[in-house]
PDB file of C-alpha atoms in Angstrom:
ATOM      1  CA  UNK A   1      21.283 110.156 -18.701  1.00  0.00           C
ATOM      2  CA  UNK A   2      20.953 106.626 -18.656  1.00  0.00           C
ATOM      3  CA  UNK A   3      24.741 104.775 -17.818  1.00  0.00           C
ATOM      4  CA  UNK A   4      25.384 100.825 -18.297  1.00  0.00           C
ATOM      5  CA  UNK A   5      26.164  98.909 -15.476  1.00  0.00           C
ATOM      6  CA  UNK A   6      29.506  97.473 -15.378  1.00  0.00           C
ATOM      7  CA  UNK A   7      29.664  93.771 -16.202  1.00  0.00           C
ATOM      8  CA  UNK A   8      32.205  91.578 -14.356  1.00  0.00           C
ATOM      9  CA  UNK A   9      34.530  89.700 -16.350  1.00  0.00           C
ATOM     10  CA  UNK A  10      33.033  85.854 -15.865  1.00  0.00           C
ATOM     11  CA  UNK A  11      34.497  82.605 -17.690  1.00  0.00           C
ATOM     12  CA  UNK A  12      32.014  80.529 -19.684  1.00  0.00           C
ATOM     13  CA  UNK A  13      31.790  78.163 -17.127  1.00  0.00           C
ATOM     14  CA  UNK A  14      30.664  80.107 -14.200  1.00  0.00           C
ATOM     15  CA  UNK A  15      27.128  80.278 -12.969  1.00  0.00           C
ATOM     16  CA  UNK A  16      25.683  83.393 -12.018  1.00  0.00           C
ATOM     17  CA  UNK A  17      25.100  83.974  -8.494  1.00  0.00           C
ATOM     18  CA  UNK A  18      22.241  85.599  -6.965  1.00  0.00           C
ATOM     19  CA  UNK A  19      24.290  87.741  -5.573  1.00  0.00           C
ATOM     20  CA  UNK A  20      25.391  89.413  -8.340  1.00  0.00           C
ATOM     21  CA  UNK A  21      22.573  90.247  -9.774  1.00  0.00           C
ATOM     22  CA  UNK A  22      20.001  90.976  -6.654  1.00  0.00           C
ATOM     23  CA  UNK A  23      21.401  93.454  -4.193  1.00  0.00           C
ATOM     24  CA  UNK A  24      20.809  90.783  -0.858  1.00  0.00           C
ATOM     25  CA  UNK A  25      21.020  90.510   2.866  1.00  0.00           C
ATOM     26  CA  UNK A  26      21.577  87.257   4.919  1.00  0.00           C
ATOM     27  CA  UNK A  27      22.746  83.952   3.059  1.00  0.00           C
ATOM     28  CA  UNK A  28      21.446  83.220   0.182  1.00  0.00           C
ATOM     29  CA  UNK A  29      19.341  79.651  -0.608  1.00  0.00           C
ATOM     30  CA  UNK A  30      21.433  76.794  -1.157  1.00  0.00           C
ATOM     31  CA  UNK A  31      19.048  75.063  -3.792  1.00  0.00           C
ATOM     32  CA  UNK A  32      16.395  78.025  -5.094  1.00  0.00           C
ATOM     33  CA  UNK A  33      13.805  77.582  -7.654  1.00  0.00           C
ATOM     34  CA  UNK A  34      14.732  80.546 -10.583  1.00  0.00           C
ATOM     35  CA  UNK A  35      10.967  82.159 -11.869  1.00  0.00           C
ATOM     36  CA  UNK A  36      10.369  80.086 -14.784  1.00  0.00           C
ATOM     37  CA  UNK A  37      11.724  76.621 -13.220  1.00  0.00           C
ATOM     38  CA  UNK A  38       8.474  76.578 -10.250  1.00  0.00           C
ATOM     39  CA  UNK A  39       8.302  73.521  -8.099  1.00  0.00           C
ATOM     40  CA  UNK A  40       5.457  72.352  -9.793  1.00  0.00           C
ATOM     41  CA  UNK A  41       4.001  70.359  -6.712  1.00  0.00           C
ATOM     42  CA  UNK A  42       1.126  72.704  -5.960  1.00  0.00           C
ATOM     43  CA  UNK A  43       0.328  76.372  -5.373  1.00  0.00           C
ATOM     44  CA  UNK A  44       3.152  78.595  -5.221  1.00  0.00           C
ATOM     45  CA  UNK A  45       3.744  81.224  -3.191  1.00  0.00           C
ATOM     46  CA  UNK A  46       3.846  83.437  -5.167  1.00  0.00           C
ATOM     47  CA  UNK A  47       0.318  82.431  -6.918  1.00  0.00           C
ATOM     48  CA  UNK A  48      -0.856  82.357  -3.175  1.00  0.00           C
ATOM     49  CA  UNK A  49       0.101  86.513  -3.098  1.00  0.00           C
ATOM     50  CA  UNK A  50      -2.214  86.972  -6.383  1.00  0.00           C
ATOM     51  CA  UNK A  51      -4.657  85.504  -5.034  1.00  0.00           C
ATOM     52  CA  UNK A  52      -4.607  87.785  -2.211  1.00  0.00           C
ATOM     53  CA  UNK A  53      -4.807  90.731  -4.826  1.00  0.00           C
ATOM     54  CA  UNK A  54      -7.407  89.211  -5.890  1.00  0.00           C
ATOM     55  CA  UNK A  55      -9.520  88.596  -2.499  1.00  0.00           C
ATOM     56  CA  UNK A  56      -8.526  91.850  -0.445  1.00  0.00           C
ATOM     57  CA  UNK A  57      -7.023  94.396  -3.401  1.00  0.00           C
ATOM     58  CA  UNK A  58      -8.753  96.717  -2.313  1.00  0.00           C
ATOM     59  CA  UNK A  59      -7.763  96.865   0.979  1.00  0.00           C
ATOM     60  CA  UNK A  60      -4.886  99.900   1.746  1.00  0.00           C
ATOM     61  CA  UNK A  61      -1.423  97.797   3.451  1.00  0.00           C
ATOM     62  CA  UNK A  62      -1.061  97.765   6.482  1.00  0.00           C
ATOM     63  CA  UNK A  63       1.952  96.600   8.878  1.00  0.00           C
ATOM     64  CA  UNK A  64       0.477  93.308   9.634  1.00  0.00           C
ATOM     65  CA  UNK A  65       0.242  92.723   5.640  1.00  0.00           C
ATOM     66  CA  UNK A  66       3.786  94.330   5.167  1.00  0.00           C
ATOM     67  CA  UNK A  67       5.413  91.755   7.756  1.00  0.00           C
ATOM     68  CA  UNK A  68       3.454  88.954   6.021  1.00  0.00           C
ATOM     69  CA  UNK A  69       4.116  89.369   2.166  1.00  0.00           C
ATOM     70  CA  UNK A  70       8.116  90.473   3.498  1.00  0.00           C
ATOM     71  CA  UNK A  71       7.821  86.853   5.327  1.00  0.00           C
ATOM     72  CA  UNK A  72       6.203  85.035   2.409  1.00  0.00           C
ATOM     73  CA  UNK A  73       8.773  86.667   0.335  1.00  0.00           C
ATOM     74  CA  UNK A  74      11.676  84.989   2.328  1.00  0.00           C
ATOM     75  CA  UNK A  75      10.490  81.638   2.556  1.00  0.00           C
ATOM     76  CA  UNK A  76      10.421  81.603  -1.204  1.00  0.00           C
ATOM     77  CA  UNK A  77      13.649  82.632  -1.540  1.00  0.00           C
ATOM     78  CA  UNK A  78      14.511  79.018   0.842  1.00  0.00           C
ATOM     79  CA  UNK A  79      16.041  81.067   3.977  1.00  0.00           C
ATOM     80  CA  UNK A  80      16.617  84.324   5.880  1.00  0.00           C
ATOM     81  CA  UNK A  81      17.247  85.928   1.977  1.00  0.00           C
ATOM     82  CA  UNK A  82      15.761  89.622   1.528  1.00  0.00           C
ATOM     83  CA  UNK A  83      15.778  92.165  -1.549  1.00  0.00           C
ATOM     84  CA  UNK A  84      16.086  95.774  -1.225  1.00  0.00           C
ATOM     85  CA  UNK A  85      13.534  95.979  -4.128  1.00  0.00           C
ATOM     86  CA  UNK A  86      11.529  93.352  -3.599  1.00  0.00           C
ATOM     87  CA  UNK A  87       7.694  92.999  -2.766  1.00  0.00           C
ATOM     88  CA  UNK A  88       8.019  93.148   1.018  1.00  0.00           C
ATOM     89  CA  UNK A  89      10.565  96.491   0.666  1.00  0.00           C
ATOM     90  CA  UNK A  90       7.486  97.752  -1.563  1.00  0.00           C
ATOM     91  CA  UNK A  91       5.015  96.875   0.477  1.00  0.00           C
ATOM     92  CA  UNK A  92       6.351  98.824   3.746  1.00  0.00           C
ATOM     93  CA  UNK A  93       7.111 101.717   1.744  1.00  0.00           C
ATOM     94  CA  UNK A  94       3.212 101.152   0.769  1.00  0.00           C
ATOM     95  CA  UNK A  95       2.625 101.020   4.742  1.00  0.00           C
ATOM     96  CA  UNK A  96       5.067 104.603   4.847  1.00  0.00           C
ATOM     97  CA  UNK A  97       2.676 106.195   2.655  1.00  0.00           C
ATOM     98  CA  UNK A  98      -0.507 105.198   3.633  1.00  0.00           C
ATOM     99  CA  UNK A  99       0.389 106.322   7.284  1.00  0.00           C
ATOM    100  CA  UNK A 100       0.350 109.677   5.870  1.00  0.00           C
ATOM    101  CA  UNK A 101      -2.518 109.954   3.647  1.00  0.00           C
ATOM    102  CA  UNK A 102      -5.689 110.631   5.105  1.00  0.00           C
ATOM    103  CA  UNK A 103      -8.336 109.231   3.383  1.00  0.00           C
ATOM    104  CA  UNK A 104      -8.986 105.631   2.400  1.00  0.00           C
ATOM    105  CA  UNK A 105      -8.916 106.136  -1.741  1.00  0.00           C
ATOM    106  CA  UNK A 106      -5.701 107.767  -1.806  1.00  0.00           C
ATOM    107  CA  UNK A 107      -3.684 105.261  -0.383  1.00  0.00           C
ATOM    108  CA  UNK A 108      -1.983 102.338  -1.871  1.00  0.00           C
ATOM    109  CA  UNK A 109      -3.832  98.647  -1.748  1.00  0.00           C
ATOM    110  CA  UNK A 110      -2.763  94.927  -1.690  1.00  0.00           C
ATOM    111  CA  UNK A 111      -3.549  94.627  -5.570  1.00  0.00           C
ATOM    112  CA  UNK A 112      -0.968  97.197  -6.121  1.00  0.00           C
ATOM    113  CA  UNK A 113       1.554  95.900  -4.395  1.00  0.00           C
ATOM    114  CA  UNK A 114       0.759  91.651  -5.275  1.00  0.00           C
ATOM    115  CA  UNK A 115      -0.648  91.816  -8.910  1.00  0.00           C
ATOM    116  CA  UNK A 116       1.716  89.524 -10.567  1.00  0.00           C
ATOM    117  CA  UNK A 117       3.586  88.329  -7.748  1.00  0.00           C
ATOM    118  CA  UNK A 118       4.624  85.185  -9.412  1.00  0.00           C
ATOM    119  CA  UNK A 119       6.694  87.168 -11.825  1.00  0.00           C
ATOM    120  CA  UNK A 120       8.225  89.422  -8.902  1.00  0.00           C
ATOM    121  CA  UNK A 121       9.509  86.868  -6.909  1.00  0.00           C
ATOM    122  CA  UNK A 122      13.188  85.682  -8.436  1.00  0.00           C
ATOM    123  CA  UNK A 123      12.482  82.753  -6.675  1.00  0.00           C
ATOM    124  CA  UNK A 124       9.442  80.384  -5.739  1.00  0.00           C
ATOM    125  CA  UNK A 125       8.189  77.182  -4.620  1.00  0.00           C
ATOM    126  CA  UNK A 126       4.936  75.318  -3.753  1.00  0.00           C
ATOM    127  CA  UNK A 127       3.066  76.390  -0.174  1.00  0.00           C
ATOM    128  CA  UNK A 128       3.772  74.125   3.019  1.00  0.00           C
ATOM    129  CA  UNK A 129       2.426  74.172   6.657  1.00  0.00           C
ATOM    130  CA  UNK A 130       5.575  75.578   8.070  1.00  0.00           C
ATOM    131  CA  UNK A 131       5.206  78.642   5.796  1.00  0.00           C
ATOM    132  CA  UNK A 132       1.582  79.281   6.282  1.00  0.00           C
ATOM    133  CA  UNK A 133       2.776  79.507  10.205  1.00  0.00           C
ATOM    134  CA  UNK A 134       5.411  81.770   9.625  1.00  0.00           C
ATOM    135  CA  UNK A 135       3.244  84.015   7.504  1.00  0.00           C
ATOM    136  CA  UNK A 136       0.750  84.114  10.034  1.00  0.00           C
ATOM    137  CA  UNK A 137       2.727  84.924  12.660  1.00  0.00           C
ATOM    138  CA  UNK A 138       4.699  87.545  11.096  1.00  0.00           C
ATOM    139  CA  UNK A 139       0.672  89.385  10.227  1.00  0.00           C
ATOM    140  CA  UNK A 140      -0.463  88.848  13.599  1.00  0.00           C
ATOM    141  CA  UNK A 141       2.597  90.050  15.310  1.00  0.00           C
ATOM    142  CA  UNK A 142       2.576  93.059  13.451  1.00  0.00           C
ATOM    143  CA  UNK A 143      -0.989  93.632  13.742  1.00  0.00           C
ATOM    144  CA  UNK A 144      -3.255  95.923  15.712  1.00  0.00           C
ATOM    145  CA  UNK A 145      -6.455  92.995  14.708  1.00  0.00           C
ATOM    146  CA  UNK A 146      -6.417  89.378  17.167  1.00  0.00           C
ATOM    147  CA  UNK A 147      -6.636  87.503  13.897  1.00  0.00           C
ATOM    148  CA  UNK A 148      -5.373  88.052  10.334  1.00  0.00           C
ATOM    149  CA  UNK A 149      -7.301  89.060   7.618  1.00  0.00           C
ATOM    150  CA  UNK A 150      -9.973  87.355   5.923  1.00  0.00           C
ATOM    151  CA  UNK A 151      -8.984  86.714   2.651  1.00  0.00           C
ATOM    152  CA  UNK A 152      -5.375  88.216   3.556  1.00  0.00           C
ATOM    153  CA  UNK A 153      -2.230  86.651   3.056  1.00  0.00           C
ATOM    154  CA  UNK A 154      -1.806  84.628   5.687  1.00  0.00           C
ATOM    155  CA  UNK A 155      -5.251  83.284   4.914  1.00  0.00           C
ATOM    156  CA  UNK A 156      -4.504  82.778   1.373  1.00  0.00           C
ATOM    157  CA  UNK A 157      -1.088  81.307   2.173  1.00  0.00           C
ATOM    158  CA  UNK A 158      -2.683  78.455   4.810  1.00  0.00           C
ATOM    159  CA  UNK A 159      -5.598  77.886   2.109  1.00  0.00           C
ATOM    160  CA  UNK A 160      -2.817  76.957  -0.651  1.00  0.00           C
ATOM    161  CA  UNK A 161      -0.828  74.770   2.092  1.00  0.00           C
ATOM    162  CA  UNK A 162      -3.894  72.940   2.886  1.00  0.00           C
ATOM    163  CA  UNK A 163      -4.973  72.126  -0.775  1.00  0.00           C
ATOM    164  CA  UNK A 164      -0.717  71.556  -1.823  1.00  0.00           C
ATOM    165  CA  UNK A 165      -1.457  68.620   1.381  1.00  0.00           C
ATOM    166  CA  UNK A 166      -4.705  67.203   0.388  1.00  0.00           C
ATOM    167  CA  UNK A 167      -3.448  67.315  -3.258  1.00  0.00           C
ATOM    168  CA  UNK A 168      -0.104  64.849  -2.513  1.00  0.00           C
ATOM    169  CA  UNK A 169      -0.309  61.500  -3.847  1.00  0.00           C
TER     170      UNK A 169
END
């Protein structure tokens, strides 16, 4: 049976914080974007995660992609901020899985885990250099490969940061 969760008493005035409704580690952002209010300076994040769904969805997760779409994840979020629900906790469960299933067809791919990304993410904001570089080092670090995927995330993500720089007035 379905229950209703409690809702705190809260005056008019008050805001509601992140907090409250995400369950959240770490501080939270001091000035996030909200999904629907995108810095509209150039590829988002987010759009650079369906775009990996698009290039590689195919492709089972593996650790390397886990680390980089939990990473990519953060630095939308502005900080050290991570869900318990969110795409990166989805996408290491995907890695949990597919450690255990044998065959290739059976186990779960980037699309499933990215497709609509932009809508997943509570918050978002356009790609920079600095967040490519985390991203990549965050695949490569937890990678078995030299280099990250072709058409991966961190690709995807240092694609968007160079068009969002070539794109600035």
């Amino acid at each position: 049976m379905n229950q209703r969760q409690p809702i705190r008493p809260q005056a008019a005035d008050q805001a509601v914080d992140y907090g409250d409704v995400f369950c959240v580690t770490g501080a939270t952002p001091s000035s996030p974007t909200p999904t629907g209010a995108v810095d509209q300076s150039g590829i988002t994040i987010g759009e650079a995660l369906e775009a990996t769904a698009i290039s590689v969805g195919d492709k089972p997760v593996d650790r390397g992609d886990a680390a980089a779409i939990r990473a990519a994840e953060a630095r939308a979020a502005g900080g050290n901020v991570t869900q318990r629900s969110g795409l990166g906790a989805k996408a290491q469960a995907a890695v949990n899985f597919n450690d255990r299933v044998a065959y290739d067809y059976n186990k779960i791919t980037i699309s499933d885990v990215l497709s609509d990304a932009s809508a997943k993410l509570p918050y978002d904001k356009a790609v920079t250099s600095e967040d490519a570089d985390g991203v990549r080092g965050a695949e490569l670090s937890n990678s078995t490969e030299a280099m990250p995927t072709p058409g991966g995330v961190a690709d995807t993500m240092a694609t968007a940061a160079r068009v969002n720089r070539d794109d600035k007035p």
